[in-house]
Amino acid sequence: ALVAAEQVAMRNLLRLIETTQLDSETTVQDGMLESDRIRTKIKGKIRNVQMVGAPRYMSDGSVNVIMKMQMREVVKVLAEDPGIKAFSAPQEIQTPQALGSASTASGVFTGLLIDARGTEISPALSPKVLNEDGDVIYGYADVDRQFSLEQGMMGYLKDLQTARSNDRIKGRPFEIKALRSSGKNNADLVISNADGVFLRQMNREQSFLREARVMVVLD
């Protein structure tokens, strides 16, 4: 019964991973269908998942187990495959330049907080932030590879105050309001052109986008 419970838990984990949105157009399952190598590697990761706590032996003879895995293990598999467009190779991240006049006037920020309530945004592994013209302001290619693999592109929370105090951005986050979500899966966010210009300027002078210090507040 214990072995059967573990196998069911791993199947449930696989279903959960398959339905996870990769970007605004595809799911992880789409990537697995395109590549036998991806499918094999992800299934291999699932075989090495950890059990949380001790098994619970029920009165009817069945066994209940909880198992977990880190999504970054899936991200690493996807990011290493050249066929996955959502994880195109990030640019080499250089040390930020000395702060210029724009940052001197606005100050140094500890992260980016996007209020996406009301946009029907859906979490994804490789989301993008676009301006109103459709230009990518923030995406996988803008983030240092190590940060993107270890903590993901964005954090998602449903409470504004909790998001502000999250370790990922706490201190003095730059806050903006998303205009709407975008893409087939509603995984991308659209911000104003003015906010996009400001973020691009700060990205040349500060490091919080390179370090994926981005939080999104959703409904």
PDB file of C-alpha atoms in Angstrom:
ATOM      1  CA  ALA A   1       0.000   0.000   0.000  1.00  0.00           C
ATOM      2  CA  LEU A   2       2.887   2.392   0.783  1.00  0.00           C
ATOM      3  CA  VAL A   3       4.532   1.750  -2.582  1.00  0.00           C
ATOM      4  CA  ALA A   4       1.193   2.256  -4.344  1.00  0.00           C
ATOM      5  CA  ALA A   5       0.638   5.532  -2.487  1.00  0.00           C
ATOM      6  CA  GLU A   6       4.057   6.810  -3.525  1.00  0.00           C
ATOM      7  CA  GLN A   7       3.378   5.909  -7.141  1.00  0.00           C
ATOM      8  CA  VAL A   8       0.018   7.707  -7.099  1.00  0.00           C
ATOM      9  CA  ALA A   9       1.638  10.778  -5.526  1.00  0.00           C
ATOM     10  CA  MET A  10       4.305  10.845  -8.249  1.00  0.00           C
ATOM     11  CA  ARG A  11       1.644  10.555 -10.953  1.00  0.00           C
ATOM     12  CA  ASN A  12      -0.224  13.455  -9.374  1.00  0.00           C
ATOM     13  CA  LEU A  13       2.986  15.497  -9.308  1.00  0.00           C
ATOM     14  CA  LEU A  14       3.541  14.764 -12.985  1.00  0.00           C
ATOM     15  CA  ARG A  15       0.003  15.922 -13.847  1.00  0.00           C
ATOM     16  CA  LEU A  16       0.547  19.111 -11.855  1.00  0.00           C
ATOM     17  CA  ILE A  17       3.834  19.806 -13.637  1.00  0.00           C
ATOM     18  CA  GLU A  18       2.351  19.076 -17.068  1.00  0.00           C
ATOM     19  CA  THR A  19      -0.429  21.629 -16.569  1.00  0.00           C
ATOM     20  CA  THR A  20       1.936  24.329 -15.274  1.00  0.00           C
ATOM     21  CA  GLN A  21       2.125  27.228 -17.698  1.00  0.00           C
ATOM     22  CA  LEU A  22       5.515  27.608 -19.289  1.00  0.00           C
ATOM     23  CA  ASP A  23       4.802  30.985 -20.821  1.00  0.00           C
ATOM     24  CA  SER A  24       1.815  32.853 -22.204  1.00  0.00           C
ATOM     25  CA  GLU A  25       1.398  30.373 -25.068  1.00  0.00           C
ATOM     26  CA  THR A  26       2.505  26.940 -23.873  1.00  0.00           C
ATOM     27  CA  THR A  27       2.434  24.562 -20.918  1.00  0.00           C
ATOM     28  CA  VAL A  28       5.165  22.270 -19.660  1.00  0.00           C
ATOM     29  CA  GLN A  29       3.288  19.397 -21.286  1.00  0.00           C
ATOM     30  CA  ASP A  30       3.746  21.061 -24.692  1.00  0.00           C
ATOM     31  CA  GLY A  31       7.496  21.001 -24.138  1.00  0.00           C
ATOM     32  CA  MET A  32       7.373  17.377 -23.024  1.00  0.00           C
ATOM     33  CA  LEU A  33       5.444  16.400 -26.152  1.00  0.00           C
ATOM     34  CA  GLU A  34       8.001  18.139 -28.371  1.00  0.00           C
ATOM     35  CA  SER A  35      11.006  16.439 -26.811  1.00  0.00           C
ATOM     36  CA  ASP A  36      11.484  12.877 -25.567  1.00  0.00           C
ATOM     37  CA  ARG A  37      14.596  14.101 -23.767  1.00  0.00           C
ATOM     38  CA  ILE A  38      12.609  16.641 -21.747  1.00  0.00           C
ATOM     39  CA  ARG A  39       9.940  14.091 -20.891  1.00  0.00           C
ATOM     40  CA  THR A  40      12.520  11.529 -19.762  1.00  0.00           C
ATOM     41  CA  LYS A  41      14.451  14.026 -17.640  1.00  0.00           C
ATOM     42  CA  ILE A  42      11.362  15.419 -15.909  1.00  0.00           C
ATOM     43  CA  LYS A  43      10.090  11.935 -15.124  1.00  0.00           C
ATOM     44  CA  GLY A  44      13.532  11.157 -13.726  1.00  0.00           C
ATOM     45  CA  LYS A  45      13.324  14.183 -11.435  1.00  0.00           C
ATOM     46  CA  ILE A  46       9.944  13.026 -10.149  1.00  0.00           C
ATOM     47  CA  ARG A  47      11.362   9.635  -9.206  1.00  0.00           C
ATOM     48  CA  ASN A  48      13.703  11.438  -6.797  1.00  0.00           C
ATOM     49  CA  VAL A  49      11.055  13.500  -4.993  1.00  0.00           C
ATOM     50  CA  GLN A  50      10.997  13.695  -1.213  1.00  0.00           C
ATOM     51  CA  MET A  51       8.298  12.539   1.144  1.00  0.00           C
ATOM     52  CA  VAL A  52       6.990  15.194   3.540  1.00  0.00           C
ATOM     53  CA  GLY A  53       6.511  13.806   7.025  1.00  0.00           C
ATOM     54  CA  ALA A  54       5.635  10.209   7.824  1.00  0.00           C
ATOM     55  CA  PRO A  55       3.089   8.074   5.965  1.00  0.00           C
ATOM     56  CA  ARG A  56      -0.415   8.022   7.458  1.00  0.00           C
ATOM     57  CA  TYR A  57      -1.874   4.538   7.769  1.00  0.00           C
ATOM     58  CA  MET A  58      -5.652   4.740   7.490  1.00  0.00           C
ATOM     59  CA  SER A  59      -8.185   2.494   9.172  1.00  0.00           C
ATOM     60  CA  ASP A  60      -9.290   0.977   5.857  1.00  0.00           C
ATOM     61  CA  GLY A  61      -5.769  -0.267   5.151  1.00  0.00           C
ATOM     62  CA  SER A  62      -4.841   2.501   2.724  1.00  0.00           C
ATOM     63  CA  VAL A  63      -1.835   4.790   3.116  1.00  0.00           C
ATOM     64  CA  ASN A  64      -1.693   8.549   2.688  1.00  0.00           C
ATOM     65  CA  VAL A  65       1.603  10.219   1.731  1.00  0.00           C
ATOM     66  CA  ILE A  66       2.624  13.752   0.806  1.00  0.00           C
ATOM     67  CA  MET A  67       5.525  14.222  -1.564  1.00  0.00           C
ATOM     68  CA  LYS A  68       7.215  17.394  -2.812  1.00  0.00           C
ATOM     69  CA  MET A  69       9.710  18.523  -5.404  1.00  0.00           C
ATOM     70  CA  GLN A  70      11.312  21.835  -6.293  1.00  0.00           C
ATOM     71  CA  MET A  71       9.956  23.419  -9.483  1.00  0.00           C
ATOM     72  CA  ARG A  72      13.437  24.768 -10.164  1.00  0.00           C
ATOM     73  CA  GLU A  73      14.423  21.201 -11.057  1.00  0.00           C
ATOM     74  CA  VAL A  74      11.867  21.316 -13.875  1.00  0.00           C
ATOM     75  CA  VAL A  75      13.004  24.793 -14.912  1.00  0.00           C
ATOM     76  CA  LYS A  76      16.607  23.572 -15.179  1.00  0.00           C
ATOM     77  CA  VAL A  77      15.554  20.750 -17.506  1.00  0.00           C
ATOM     78  CA  LEU A  78      13.582  23.130 -19.710  1.00  0.00           C
ATOM     79  CA  ALA A  79      16.247  25.851 -19.695  1.00  0.00           C
ATOM     80  CA  GLU A  80      18.924  23.410 -20.851  1.00  0.00           C
ATOM     81  CA  ASP A  81      16.964  22.418 -23.956  1.00  0.00           C
ATOM     82  CA  PRO A  82      17.643  24.659 -26.975  1.00  0.00           C
ATOM     83  CA  GLY A  83      14.223  23.901 -28.427  1.00  0.00           C
ATOM     84  CA  ILE A  84      12.312  25.649 -25.641  1.00  0.00           C
ATOM     85  CA  LYS A  85      11.820  29.219 -26.826  1.00  0.00           C
ATOM     86  CA  ALA A  86      10.492  30.410 -23.471  1.00  0.00           C
ATOM     87  CA  PHE A  87      13.951  29.829 -22.012  1.00  0.00           C
ATOM     88  CA  SER A  88      16.134  31.311 -24.721  1.00  0.00           C
ATOM     89  CA  ALA A  89      19.679  31.721 -23.479  1.00  0.00           C
ATOM     90  CA  PRO A  90      19.941  34.692 -21.116  1.00  0.00           C
ATOM     91  CA  GLN A  91      22.384  37.428 -21.952  1.00  0.00           C
ATOM     92  CA  GLU A  92      25.612  37.661 -19.982  1.00  0.00           C
ATOM     93  CA  ILE A  93      24.794  39.884 -17.046  1.00  0.00           C
ATOM     94  CA  GLN A  94      27.313  42.572 -16.345  1.00  0.00           C
ATOM     95  CA  THR A  95      27.865  44.549 -13.170  1.00  0.00           C
ATOM     96  CA  PRO A  96      25.489  47.539 -13.114  1.00  0.00           C
ATOM     97  CA  GLN A  97      27.010  50.845 -14.111  1.00  0.00           C
ATOM     98  CA  ALA A  98      27.499  53.569 -11.545  1.00  0.00           C
ATOM     99  CA  LEU A  99      24.224  55.209 -10.661  1.00  0.00           C
ATOM    100  CA  GLY A 100      23.386  58.071 -12.994  1.00  0.00           C
ATOM    101  CA  SER A 101      21.234  61.129 -12.611  1.00  0.00           C
ATOM    102  CA  ALA A 102      17.957  59.244 -13.089  1.00  0.00           C
ATOM    103  CA  SER A 103      18.684  56.893 -10.195  1.00  0.00           C
ATOM    104  CA  THR A 104      20.045  59.711  -8.066  1.00  0.00           C
ATOM    105  CA  ALA A 105      16.734  61.488  -8.448  1.00  0.00           C
ATOM    106  CA  SER A 106      14.516  58.462  -7.943  1.00  0.00           C
ATOM    107  CA  GLY A 107      16.631  56.518  -5.490  1.00  0.00           C
ATOM    108  CA  VAL A 108      17.745  52.912  -5.391  1.00  0.00           C
ATOM    109  CA  PHE A 109      15.024  50.253  -5.335  1.00  0.00           C
ATOM    110  CA  THR A 110      15.101  46.787  -3.805  1.00  0.00           C
ATOM    111  CA  GLY A 111      12.742  45.169  -6.280  1.00  0.00           C
ATOM    112  CA  LEU A 112       9.720  45.532  -8.527  1.00  0.00           C
ATOM    113  CA  LEU A 113       6.159  45.096  -7.259  1.00  0.00           C
ATOM    114  CA  ILE A 114       3.465  44.798  -9.926  1.00  0.00           C
ATOM    115  CA  ASP A 115      -0.151  45.152  -8.832  1.00  0.00           C
ATOM    116  CA  ALA A 116      -1.921  42.843 -11.279  1.00  0.00           C
ATOM    117  CA  ARG A 117      -5.234  42.558  -9.479  1.00  0.00           C
ATOM    118  CA  GLY A 118      -8.141  42.605 -11.885  1.00  0.00           C
ATOM    119  CA  THR A 119      -6.045  41.475 -14.870  1.00  0.00           C
ATOM    120  CA  GLU A 120      -6.786  37.715 -14.613  1.00  0.00           C
ATOM    121  CA  ILE A 121      -3.050  37.027 -14.708  1.00  0.00           C
ATOM    122  CA  SER A 122      -2.021  33.357 -14.502  1.00  0.00           C
ATOM    123  CA  PRO A 123       1.335  32.346 -12.946  1.00  0.00           C
ATOM    124  CA  ALA A 124       3.911  30.881 -15.315  1.00  0.00           C
ATOM    125  CA  LEU A 125       7.530  29.708 -15.271  1.00  0.00           C
ATOM    126  CA  SER A 126       8.719  32.150 -17.943  1.00  0.00           C
ATOM    127  CA  PRO A 127       6.394  35.168 -17.976  1.00  0.00           C
ATOM    128  CA  LYS A 128       7.108  38.526 -19.589  1.00  0.00           C
ATOM    129  CA  VAL A 129       6.328  42.141 -18.810  1.00  0.00           C
ATOM    130  CA  LEU A 130       5.424  44.099 -21.953  1.00  0.00           C
ATOM    131  CA  ASN A 131       4.740  47.746 -22.637  1.00  0.00           C
ATOM    132  CA  GLU A 132       1.651  48.931 -24.505  1.00  0.00           C
ATOM    133  CA  ASP A 133       3.495  48.605 -27.820  1.00  0.00           C
ATOM    134  CA  GLY A 134       4.269  44.932 -27.164  1.00  0.00           C
ATOM    135  CA  ASP A 135       7.978  45.424 -26.442  1.00  0.00           C
ATOM    136  CA  VAL A 136       9.471  43.095 -23.817  1.00  0.00           C
ATOM    137  CA  ILE A 137      10.517  45.126 -20.782  1.00  0.00           C
ATOM    138  CA  TYR A 138      11.278  42.130 -18.577  1.00  0.00           C
ATOM    139  CA  GLY A 139      11.753  38.522 -19.600  1.00  0.00           C
ATOM    140  CA  TYR A 140      13.994  35.493 -19.221  1.00  0.00           C
ATOM    141  CA  ALA A 141      16.797  37.034 -21.261  1.00  0.00           C
ATOM    142  CA  ASP A 142      17.007  39.954 -18.826  1.00  0.00           C
ATOM    143  CA  VAL A 143      17.734  37.836 -15.760  1.00  0.00           C
ATOM    144  CA  ASP A 144      20.968  36.329 -14.525  1.00  0.00           C
ATOM    145  CA  ARG A 145      20.733  32.592 -15.191  1.00  0.00           C
ATOM    146  CA  GLN A 146      21.498  31.555 -11.627  1.00  0.00           C
ATOM    147  CA  PHE A 147      18.767  33.732 -10.159  1.00  0.00           C
ATOM    148  CA  SER A 148      16.191  32.576 -12.706  1.00  0.00           C
ATOM    149  CA  LEU A 149      16.937  28.914 -12.022  1.00  0.00           C
ATOM    150  CA  GLU A 150      17.050  29.206  -8.240  1.00  0.00           C
ATOM    151  CA  GLN A 151      14.016  31.388  -7.555  1.00  0.00           C
ATOM    152  CA  GLY A 152      12.102  31.722 -10.797  1.00  0.00           C
ATOM    153  CA  MET A 153      11.228  34.812 -12.793  1.00  0.00           C
ATOM    154  CA  MET A 154       8.560  36.173 -10.456  1.00  0.00           C
ATOM    155  CA  GLY A 155       6.921  35.557  -7.142  1.00  0.00           C
ATOM    156  CA  TYR A 156       3.129  35.585  -6.887  1.00  0.00           C
ATOM    157  CA  LEU A 157       1.050  36.544  -3.854  1.00  0.00           C
ATOM    158  CA  LYS A 158      -2.533  37.610  -3.253  1.00  0.00           C
ATOM    159  CA  ASP A 159      -1.950  40.230  -0.561  1.00  0.00           C
ATOM    160  CA  LEU A 160      -0.296  43.578  -1.277  1.00  0.00           C
ATOM    161  CA  GLN A 161       1.191  44.110   2.176  1.00  0.00           C
ATOM    162  CA  THR A 162       2.531  40.567   2.335  1.00  0.00           C
ATOM    163  CA  ALA A 163       4.137  41.060  -1.070  1.00  0.00           C
ATOM    164  CA  ARG A 164       5.784  44.310   0.033  1.00  0.00           C
ATOM    165  CA  SER A 165       7.399  42.576   3.003  1.00  0.00           C
ATOM    166  CA  ASN A 166       8.463  39.464   1.066  1.00  0.00           C
ATOM    167  CA  ASP A 167      12.204  38.780   1.271  1.00  0.00           C
ATOM    168  CA  ARG A 168      12.418  38.900  -2.506  1.00  0.00           C
ATOM    169  CA  ILE A 169      11.721  42.650  -2.720  1.00  0.00           C
ATOM    170  CA  LYS A 170      11.383  44.042   0.793  1.00  0.00           C
ATOM    171  CA  GLY A 171      12.922  47.388   1.577  1.00  0.00           C
ATOM    172  CA  ARG A 172      11.960  49.872  -1.095  1.00  0.00           C
ATOM    173  CA  PRO A 173      10.285  48.163  -4.054  1.00  0.00           C
ATOM    174  CA  PHE A 174       9.297  50.151  -7.118  1.00  0.00           C
ATOM    175  CA  GLU A 175       5.515  49.743  -7.454  1.00  0.00           C
ATOM    176  CA  ILE A 176       3.538  49.883 -10.686  1.00  0.00           C
ATOM    177  CA  LYS A 177       0.053  48.897 -11.799  1.00  0.00           C
ATOM    178  CA  ALA A 178      -0.440  46.408 -14.621  1.00  0.00           C
ATOM    179  CA  LEU A 179      -2.901  47.479 -17.292  1.00  0.00           C
ATOM    180  CA  ARG A 180      -3.929  43.992 -18.348  1.00  0.00           C
ATOM    181  CA  SER A 181      -2.729  40.441 -18.928  1.00  0.00           C
ATOM    182  CA  SER A 182      -1.685  39.203 -22.356  1.00  0.00           C
ATOM    183  CA  GLY A 183      -1.235  36.023 -24.360  1.00  0.00           C
ATOM    184  CA  LYS A 184      -3.310  32.883 -24.830  1.00  0.00           C
ATOM    185  CA  ASN A 185      -2.690  31.792 -21.241  1.00  0.00           C
ATOM    186  CA  ASN A 186      -2.815  35.306 -19.722  1.00  0.00           C
ATOM    187  CA  ALA A 187       0.680  34.767 -18.345  1.00  0.00           C
ATOM    188  CA  ASP A 188       2.237  38.041 -19.537  1.00  0.00           C
ATOM    189  CA  LEU A 189       1.582  41.477 -18.065  1.00  0.00           C
ATOM    190  CA  VAL A 190       1.194  44.757 -19.914  1.00  0.00           C
ATOM    191  CA  ILE A 191       2.339  47.983 -18.257  1.00  0.00           C
ATOM    192  CA  SER A 192       2.210  51.564 -19.473  1.00  0.00           C
ATOM    193  CA  ASN A 193       4.812  52.844 -21.920  1.00  0.00           C
ATOM    194  CA  ALA A 194       5.898  55.413 -19.331  1.00  0.00           C
ATOM    195  CA  ASP A 195       6.539  52.729 -16.700  1.00  0.00           C
ATOM    196  CA  GLY A 196       8.367  50.696 -19.323  1.00  0.00           C
ATOM    197  CA  VAL A 197      10.731  53.564 -20.111  1.00  0.00           C
ATOM    198  CA  PHE A 198      11.441  54.076 -16.423  1.00  0.00           C
ATOM    199  CA  LEU A 199      12.109  50.367 -15.837  1.00  0.00           C
ATOM    200  CA  ARG A 200      14.496  50.171 -18.774  1.00  0.00           C
ATOM    201  CA  GLN A 201      16.401  53.136 -17.431  1.00  0.00           C
ATOM    202  CA  MET A 202      16.631  51.603 -13.959  1.00  0.00           C
ATOM    203  CA  ASN A 203      17.661  48.249 -15.432  1.00  0.00           C
ATOM    204  CA  ARG A 204      20.738  49.933 -16.896  1.00  0.00           C
ATOM    205  CA  GLU A 205      21.679  51.348 -13.496  1.00  0.00           C
ATOM    206  CA  GLN A 206      20.325  48.974 -10.867  1.00  0.00           C
ATOM    207  CA  SER A 207      20.356  45.205 -10.400  1.00  0.00           C
ATOM    208  CA  PHE A 208      16.936  44.178  -9.086  1.00  0.00           C
ATOM    209  CA  LEU A 209      15.580  43.008 -12.458  1.00  0.00           C
ATOM    210  CA  ARG A 210      18.771  41.077 -13.225  1.00  0.00           C
ATOM    211  CA  GLU A 211      18.316  39.324  -9.882  1.00  0.00           C
ATOM    212  CA  ALA A 212      14.640  38.483 -10.580  1.00  0.00           C
ATOM    213  CA  ARG A 213      13.489  40.517  -7.602  1.00  0.00           C
ATOM    214  CA  VAL A 214       9.965  40.837  -8.944  1.00  0.00           C
ATOM    215  CA  MET A 215       6.698  40.185  -7.132  1.00  0.00           C
ATOM    216  CA  VAL A 216       3.206  40.156  -8.640  1.00  0.00           C
ATOM    217  CA  VAL A 217       0.019  40.664  -6.656  1.00  0.00           C
ATOM    218  CA  LEU A 218      -2.936  38.837  -8.164  1.00  0.00           C
ATOM    219  CA  ASP A 219      -6.560  38.128  -7.255  1.00  0.00           C
TER     220      ASP A 219
END
